[in-house]
Amino acid sequence: MTRQKFQELIDCGHEIEFEYDGKRFSITYYEPKGSPVISFCEFYKEITDVETFDQLCEVERYGKKVIDMIESISDDDIDIF
């Protein structure tokens, strides 16, 4: 998936699930105290909350940034809700 398409999905509030290196990850949203937050996590593991798309792209797991994971996966292999 391209960075541009990924940003469009995030900007529109789509929730995303994908598999990378045998692990399942998700990107979701919530609004603590009325301010939207983007949450990234490996299923059932540590959650990282960020406020912007650029911050999300820089989150790392297992030495890989989220944007690097996303760009290495085909659009067909990403679940979009």
Short mmCIF file of N, CA, C and O in Angstrom, two decimals:
data_model
loop_
_atom_site.label_atom_id
_atom_site.label_comp_id
_atom_site.label_asym_id
_atom_site.label_seq_id
_atom_site.Cartn_x
_atom_site.Cartn_y
_atom_site.Cartn_z
N MET A 1 0.85 -1.17 0.00
CA MET A 1 0.00 0.00 0.00
C MET A 1 0.90 1.23 0.00
O MET A 1 1.91 1.25 0.69
N THR A 2 0.49 2.23 -0.73
CA THR A 2 1.28 3.46 -0.79
C THR A 2 1.02 4.31 0.45
O THR A 2 -0.02 4.20 1.10
N ARG A 3 1.98 5.18 0.73
CA ARG A 3 1.83 6.11 1.86
C ARG A 3 0.60 7.00 1.65
O ARG A 3 -0.15 7.26 2.59
N GLN A 4 0.39 7.45 0.42
CA GLN A 4 -0.75 8.33 0.13
C GLN A 4 -2.07 7.63 0.42
O GLN A 4 -2.95 8.20 1.06
N LYS A 5 -2.22 6.39 -0.04
CA LYS A 5 -3.47 5.66 0.21
C LYS A 5 -3.64 5.40 1.71
O LYS A 5 -4.74 5.53 2.24
N PHE A 6 -2.56 5.05 2.38
CA PHE A 6 -2.60 4.83 3.82
C PHE A 6 -3.07 6.09 4.54
O PHE A 6 -3.95 6.05 5.39
N GLN A 7 -2.52 7.24 4.16
CA GLN A 7 -2.92 8.49 4.78
C GLN A 7 -4.39 8.80 4.52
O GLN A 7 -5.11 9.26 5.41
N GLU A 8 -4.87 8.53 3.32
CA GLU A 8 -6.29 8.76 3.01
C GLU A 8 -7.18 7.92 3.91
O GLU A 8 -8.20 8.40 4.42
N LEU A 9 -6.80 6.66 4.13
CA LEU A 9 -7.58 5.78 5.00
C LEU A 9 -7.59 6.29 6.44
O LEU A 9 -8.64 6.32 7.08
N ILE A 10 -6.44 6.71 6.92
CA ILE A 10 -6.34 7.22 8.29
C ILE A 10 -7.13 8.53 8.42
O ILE A 10 -7.88 8.72 9.37
N ASP A 11 -6.97 9.42 7.45
CA ASP A 11 -7.67 10.71 7.49
C ASP A 11 -9.19 10.53 7.47
O ASP A 11 -9.92 11.35 8.04
N CYS A 12 -9.67 9.46 6.85
CA CYS A 12 -11.12 9.20 6.79
C CYS A 12 -11.61 8.40 7.99
O CYS A 12 -12.80 8.11 8.10
N GLY A 13 -10.70 8.00 8.88
CA GLY A 13 -11.10 7.30 10.10
C GLY A 13 -11.31 5.81 9.94
O GLY A 13 -11.94 5.18 10.79
N HIS A 14 -10.77 5.21 8.88
CA HIS A 14 -10.91 3.77 8.71
C HIS A 14 -10.05 3.03 9.73
O HIS A 14 -8.92 3.45 10.02
N GLU A 15 -10.58 1.95 10.24
CA GLU A 15 -9.79 1.08 11.10
C GLU A 15 -9.14 0.04 10.20
O GLU A 15 -9.73 -0.40 9.21
N ILE A 16 -7.92 -0.35 10.55
CA ILE A 16 -7.12 -1.20 9.68
C ILE A 16 -6.54 -2.36 10.48
O ILE A 16 -6.10 -2.17 11.62
N GLU A 17 -6.54 -3.54 9.88
CA GLU A 17 -5.87 -4.70 10.46
C GLU A 17 -4.99 -5.30 9.37
O GLU A 17 -5.37 -5.32 8.20
N PHE A 18 -3.81 -5.78 9.78
CA PHE A 18 -2.92 -6.40 8.81
C PHE A 18 -1.96 -7.36 9.50
O PHE A 18 -1.77 -7.29 10.72
N GLU A 19 -1.39 -8.25 8.70
CA GLU A 19 -0.40 -9.18 9.21
C GLU A 19 0.95 -8.80 8.64
O GLU A 19 1.07 -8.47 7.45
N TYR A 20 1.95 -8.81 9.52
CA TYR A 20 3.31 -8.52 9.09
C TYR A 20 4.26 -9.44 9.84
O TYR A 20 4.20 -9.52 11.07
N ASP A 21 5.08 -10.14 9.12
CA ASP A 21 6.08 -11.04 9.71
C ASP A 21 5.45 -12.03 10.70
O ASP A 21 5.97 -12.26 11.78
N GLY A 22 4.27 -12.54 10.32
CA GLY A 22 3.60 -13.54 11.14
C GLY A 22 2.87 -13.00 12.36
O GLY A 22 2.37 -13.77 13.18
N LYS A 23 2.79 -11.68 12.48
CA LYS A 23 2.10 -11.06 13.62
C LYS A 23 0.96 -10.21 13.10
O LYS A 23 1.04 -9.63 12.04
N ARG A 24 -0.12 -10.13 13.87
CA ARG A 24 -1.31 -9.38 13.47
C ARG A 24 -1.34 -8.03 14.21
O ARG A 24 -1.16 -7.98 15.42
N PHE A 25 -1.57 -6.95 13.45
CA PHE A 25 -1.58 -5.60 13.99
C PHE A 25 -2.90 -4.90 13.68
O PHE A 25 -3.58 -5.26 12.72
N SER A 26 -3.21 -3.87 14.48
CA SER A 26 -4.43 -3.10 14.21
C SER A 26 -4.19 -1.62 14.47
O SER A 26 -3.34 -1.24 15.27
N ILE A 27 -4.97 -0.83 13.75
CA ILE A 27 -4.99 0.62 13.92
C ILE A 27 -6.44 0.99 14.16
O ILE A 27 -7.31 0.70 13.34
N THR A 28 -6.72 1.58 15.32
CA THR A 28 -8.09 1.95 15.69
C THR A 28 -8.08 3.38 16.23
O THR A 28 -7.04 4.01 16.32
N TYR A 29 -9.26 3.85 16.62
CA TYR A 29 -9.41 5.22 17.09
C TYR A 29 -10.24 5.25 18.36
O TYR A 29 -11.08 4.38 18.58
N TYR A 30 -10.03 6.27 19.16
CA TYR A 30 -10.92 6.57 20.28
C TYR A 30 -10.75 8.03 20.64
O TYR A 30 -9.84 8.70 20.15
N GLU A 31 -11.65 8.53 21.46
CA GLU A 31 -11.63 9.95 21.82
C GLU A 31 -11.65 10.14 23.33
O GLU A 31 -12.69 10.33 23.92
N PRO A 32 -10.48 10.10 23.96
CA PRO A 32 -10.45 10.41 25.39
C PRO A 32 -10.59 11.91 25.57
O PRO A 32 -9.87 12.68 24.95
N LYS A 33 -11.53 12.31 26.34
CA LYS A 33 -11.75 13.73 26.62
C LYS A 33 -12.00 14.55 25.35
O LYS A 33 -11.58 15.68 25.24
N GLY A 34 -12.63 13.94 24.34
CA GLY A 34 -13.06 14.66 23.15
C GLY A 34 -12.00 14.90 22.10
O GLY A 34 -12.28 15.49 21.07
N SER A 35 -10.78 14.46 22.30
CA SER A 35 -9.71 14.66 21.33
C SER A 35 -9.36 13.32 20.69
O SER A 35 -8.98 12.39 21.39
N PRO A 36 -9.48 13.20 19.36
CA PRO A 36 -9.26 11.90 18.72
C PRO A 36 -7.81 11.42 18.84
O PRO A 36 -6.87 12.21 18.75
N VAL A 37 -7.66 10.11 19.03
CA VAL A 37 -6.36 9.47 19.16
C VAL A 37 -6.33 8.26 18.24
O VAL A 37 -7.31 7.53 18.12
N ILE A 38 -5.20 8.04 17.60
CA ILE A 38 -4.99 6.86 16.76
C ILE A 38 -4.21 5.85 17.61
O ILE A 38 -3.16 6.19 18.17
N SER A 39 -4.72 4.62 17.70
CA SER A 39 -4.06 3.58 18.48
C SER A 39 -3.49 2.52 17.55
O SER A 39 -4.19 2.02 16.67
N PHE A 40 -2.25 2.16 17.79
CA PHE A 40 -1.59 1.10 17.02
C PHE A 40 -1.16 0.02 17.99
O PHE A 40 -0.58 0.32 19.05
N CYS A 41 -1.40 -1.24 17.63
CA CYS A 41 -0.93 -2.33 18.50
C CYS A 41 -0.84 -3.63 17.73
O CYS A 41 -1.49 -3.84 16.72
N GLU A 42 0.01 -4.49 18.26
CA GLU A 42 -0.01 -5.89 17.88
C GLU A 42 -1.13 -6.49 18.71
O GLU A 42 -1.30 -6.11 19.88
N PHE A 43 -1.92 -7.37 18.14
CA PHE A 43 -3.06 -7.92 18.87
C PHE A 43 -2.65 -8.41 20.26
O PHE A 43 -1.70 -9.17 20.39
N TYR A 44 -3.36 -7.92 21.27
CA TYR A 44 -3.19 -8.34 22.66
C TYR A 44 -1.83 -7.97 23.24
O TYR A 44 -1.35 -8.61 24.16
N LYS A 45 -1.19 -6.94 22.70
CA LYS A 45 0.11 -6.51 23.20
C LYS A 45 0.09 -5.00 23.42
O LYS A 45 -0.94 -4.36 23.36
N GLU A 46 1.26 -4.44 23.61
CA GLU A 46 1.44 -3.03 23.90
C GLU A 46 0.73 -2.12 22.89
O GLU A 46 0.83 -2.32 21.69
N ILE A 47 0.04 -1.11 23.41
CA ILE A 47 -0.67 -0.14 22.58
C ILE A 47 0.13 1.16 22.57
O ILE A 47 0.62 1.61 23.60
N THR A 48 0.24 1.75 21.39
CA THR A 48 0.85 3.08 21.26
C THR A 48 -0.21 4.02 20.73
O THR A 48 -0.79 3.76 19.67
N ASP A 49 -0.46 5.10 21.45
CA ASP A 49 -1.43 6.12 21.03
C ASP A 49 -0.68 7.33 20.48
O ASP A 49 0.29 7.78 21.09
N VAL A 50 -1.16 7.84 19.35
CA VAL A 50 -0.58 9.03 18.73
C VAL A 50 -1.71 9.95 18.29
O VAL A 50 -2.86 9.53 18.21
N GLU A 51 -1.36 11.18 17.96
CA GLU A 51 -2.38 12.15 17.56
C GLU A 51 -2.40 12.41 16.06
O GLU A 51 -3.41 12.88 15.53
N THR A 52 -1.30 12.12 15.35
CA THR A 52 -1.24 12.46 13.93
C THR A 52 -0.80 11.28 13.07
O THR A 52 -0.18 10.33 13.56
N PHE A 53 -1.08 11.40 11.79
CA PHE A 53 -0.66 10.40 10.82
C PHE A 53 0.87 10.27 10.82
O PHE A 53 1.40 9.16 10.81
N ASP A 54 1.57 11.38 10.81
CA ASP A 54 3.04 11.34 10.78
C ASP A 54 3.61 10.63 12.00
O ASP A 54 4.58 9.87 11.89
N GLN A 55 3.01 10.86 13.16
CA GLN A 55 3.46 10.17 14.37
C GLN A 55 3.20 8.67 14.24
O GLN A 55 4.04 7.85 14.63
N LEU A 56 2.06 8.29 13.67
CA LEU A 56 1.74 6.88 13.47
C LEU A 56 2.79 6.21 12.59
O LEU A 56 3.24 5.11 12.88
N CYS A 57 3.17 6.87 11.52
CA CYS A 57 4.15 6.31 10.59
C CYS A 57 5.48 6.01 11.27
O CYS A 57 6.19 5.08 10.87
N GLU A 58 5.83 6.76 12.29
CA GLU A 58 7.11 6.62 12.96
C GLU A 58 7.11 5.59 14.10
O GLU A 58 8.18 5.24 14.61
N VAL A 59 5.94 5.09 14.49
CA VAL A 59 5.88 4.09 15.56
C VAL A 59 6.63 2.84 15.08
O VAL A 59 6.51 2.43 13.93
N GLU A 60 7.42 2.25 15.98
CA GLU A 60 8.19 1.06 15.64
C GLU A 60 7.79 -0.15 16.45
O GLU A 60 7.47 -0.04 17.63
N ARG A 61 7.83 -1.30 15.78
CA ARG A 61 7.68 -2.60 16.43
C ARG A 61 8.71 -3.53 15.78
O ARG A 61 8.81 -3.57 14.55
N TYR A 62 9.45 -4.24 16.60
CA TYR A 62 10.43 -5.20 16.13
C TYR A 62 11.40 -4.58 15.11
O TYR A 62 11.78 -5.21 14.12
N GLY A 63 11.76 -3.30 15.34
CA GLY A 63 12.74 -2.65 14.49
C GLY A 63 12.21 -2.12 13.16
O GLY A 63 12.97 -1.66 12.33
N LYS A 64 10.90 -2.18 12.96
CA LYS A 64 10.28 -1.68 11.72
C LYS A 64 9.28 -0.58 12.04
O LYS A 64 8.48 -0.71 12.97
N LYS A 65 9.29 0.48 11.26
CA LYS A 65 8.30 1.53 11.39
C LYS A 65 6.99 1.09 10.77
O LYS A 65 6.98 0.30 9.81
N VAL A 66 5.88 1.61 11.28
CA VAL A 66 4.56 1.28 10.75
C VAL A 66 4.50 1.55 9.25
O VAL A 66 4.01 0.71 8.49
N ILE A 67 5.01 2.67 8.80
CA ILE A 67 4.93 3.00 7.38
C ILE A 67 5.70 1.98 6.55
O ILE A 67 5.26 1.60 5.45
N ASP A 68 6.82 1.49 7.03
CA ASP A 68 7.58 0.47 6.30
C ASP A 68 6.81 -0.84 6.21
O ASP A 68 6.83 -1.52 5.18
N MET A 69 6.12 -1.19 7.30
CA MET A 69 5.28 -2.39 7.27
C MET A 69 4.18 -2.24 6.22
O MET A 69 4.01 -3.11 5.36
N ILE A 70 3.44 -1.14 6.30
CA ILE A 70 2.30 -0.90 5.42
C ILE A 70 2.74 -0.88 3.95
O ILE A 70 2.09 -1.47 3.09
N GLU A 71 3.83 -0.20 3.66
CA GLU A 71 4.28 -0.09 2.27
C GLU A 71 4.77 -1.41 1.70
O GLU A 71 4.83 -1.57 0.48
N SER A 72 5.06 -2.37 2.56
CA SER A 72 5.53 -3.67 2.07
C SER A 72 4.39 -4.68 1.88
O SER A 72 4.63 -5.80 1.45
N ILE A 73 3.16 -4.27 2.19
CA ILE A 73 2.01 -5.17 2.11
C ILE A 73 1.11 -4.76 0.96
O ILE A 73 0.83 -3.58 0.75
N SER A 74 0.60 -5.73 0.25
CA SER A 74 -0.36 -5.49 -0.84
C SER A 74 -1.68 -4.97 -0.28
O SER A 74 -2.08 -5.37 0.82
N ASP A 75 -2.35 -4.11 -1.02
CA ASP A 75 -3.66 -3.59 -0.60
C ASP A 75 -4.63 -4.72 -0.27
O ASP A 75 -5.42 -4.61 0.65
N ASP A 76 -4.54 -5.82 -1.03
CA ASP A 76 -5.46 -6.95 -0.83
C ASP A 76 -5.23 -7.68 0.49
O ASP A 76 -6.10 -8.42 0.94
N ASP A 77 -4.06 -7.48 1.09
CA ASP A 77 -3.72 -8.17 2.34
C ASP A 77 -3.97 -7.31 3.58
O ASP A 77 -3.55 -7.66 4.68
N ILE A 78 -4.64 -6.17 3.39
CA ILE A 78 -4.95 -5.27 4.49
C ILE A 78 -6.46 -5.22 4.64
O ILE A 78 -7.18 -4.98 3.68
N ASP A 79 -6.94 -5.47 5.85
CA ASP A 79 -8.38 -5.41 6.14
C ASP A 79 -8.75 -4.00 6.55
O ASP A 79 -8.14 -3.45 7.48
N ILE A 80 -9.74 -3.43 5.87
CA ILE A 80 -10.14 -2.05 6.10
C ILE A 80 -11.60 -2.03 6.54
O ILE A 80 -12.46 -2.62 5.88
N PHE A 81 -11.87 -1.34 7.63
CA PHE A 81 -13.23 -1.27 8.17
C PHE A 81 -13.69 0.16 8.22
O PHE A 81 -12.94 1.08 8.37
#
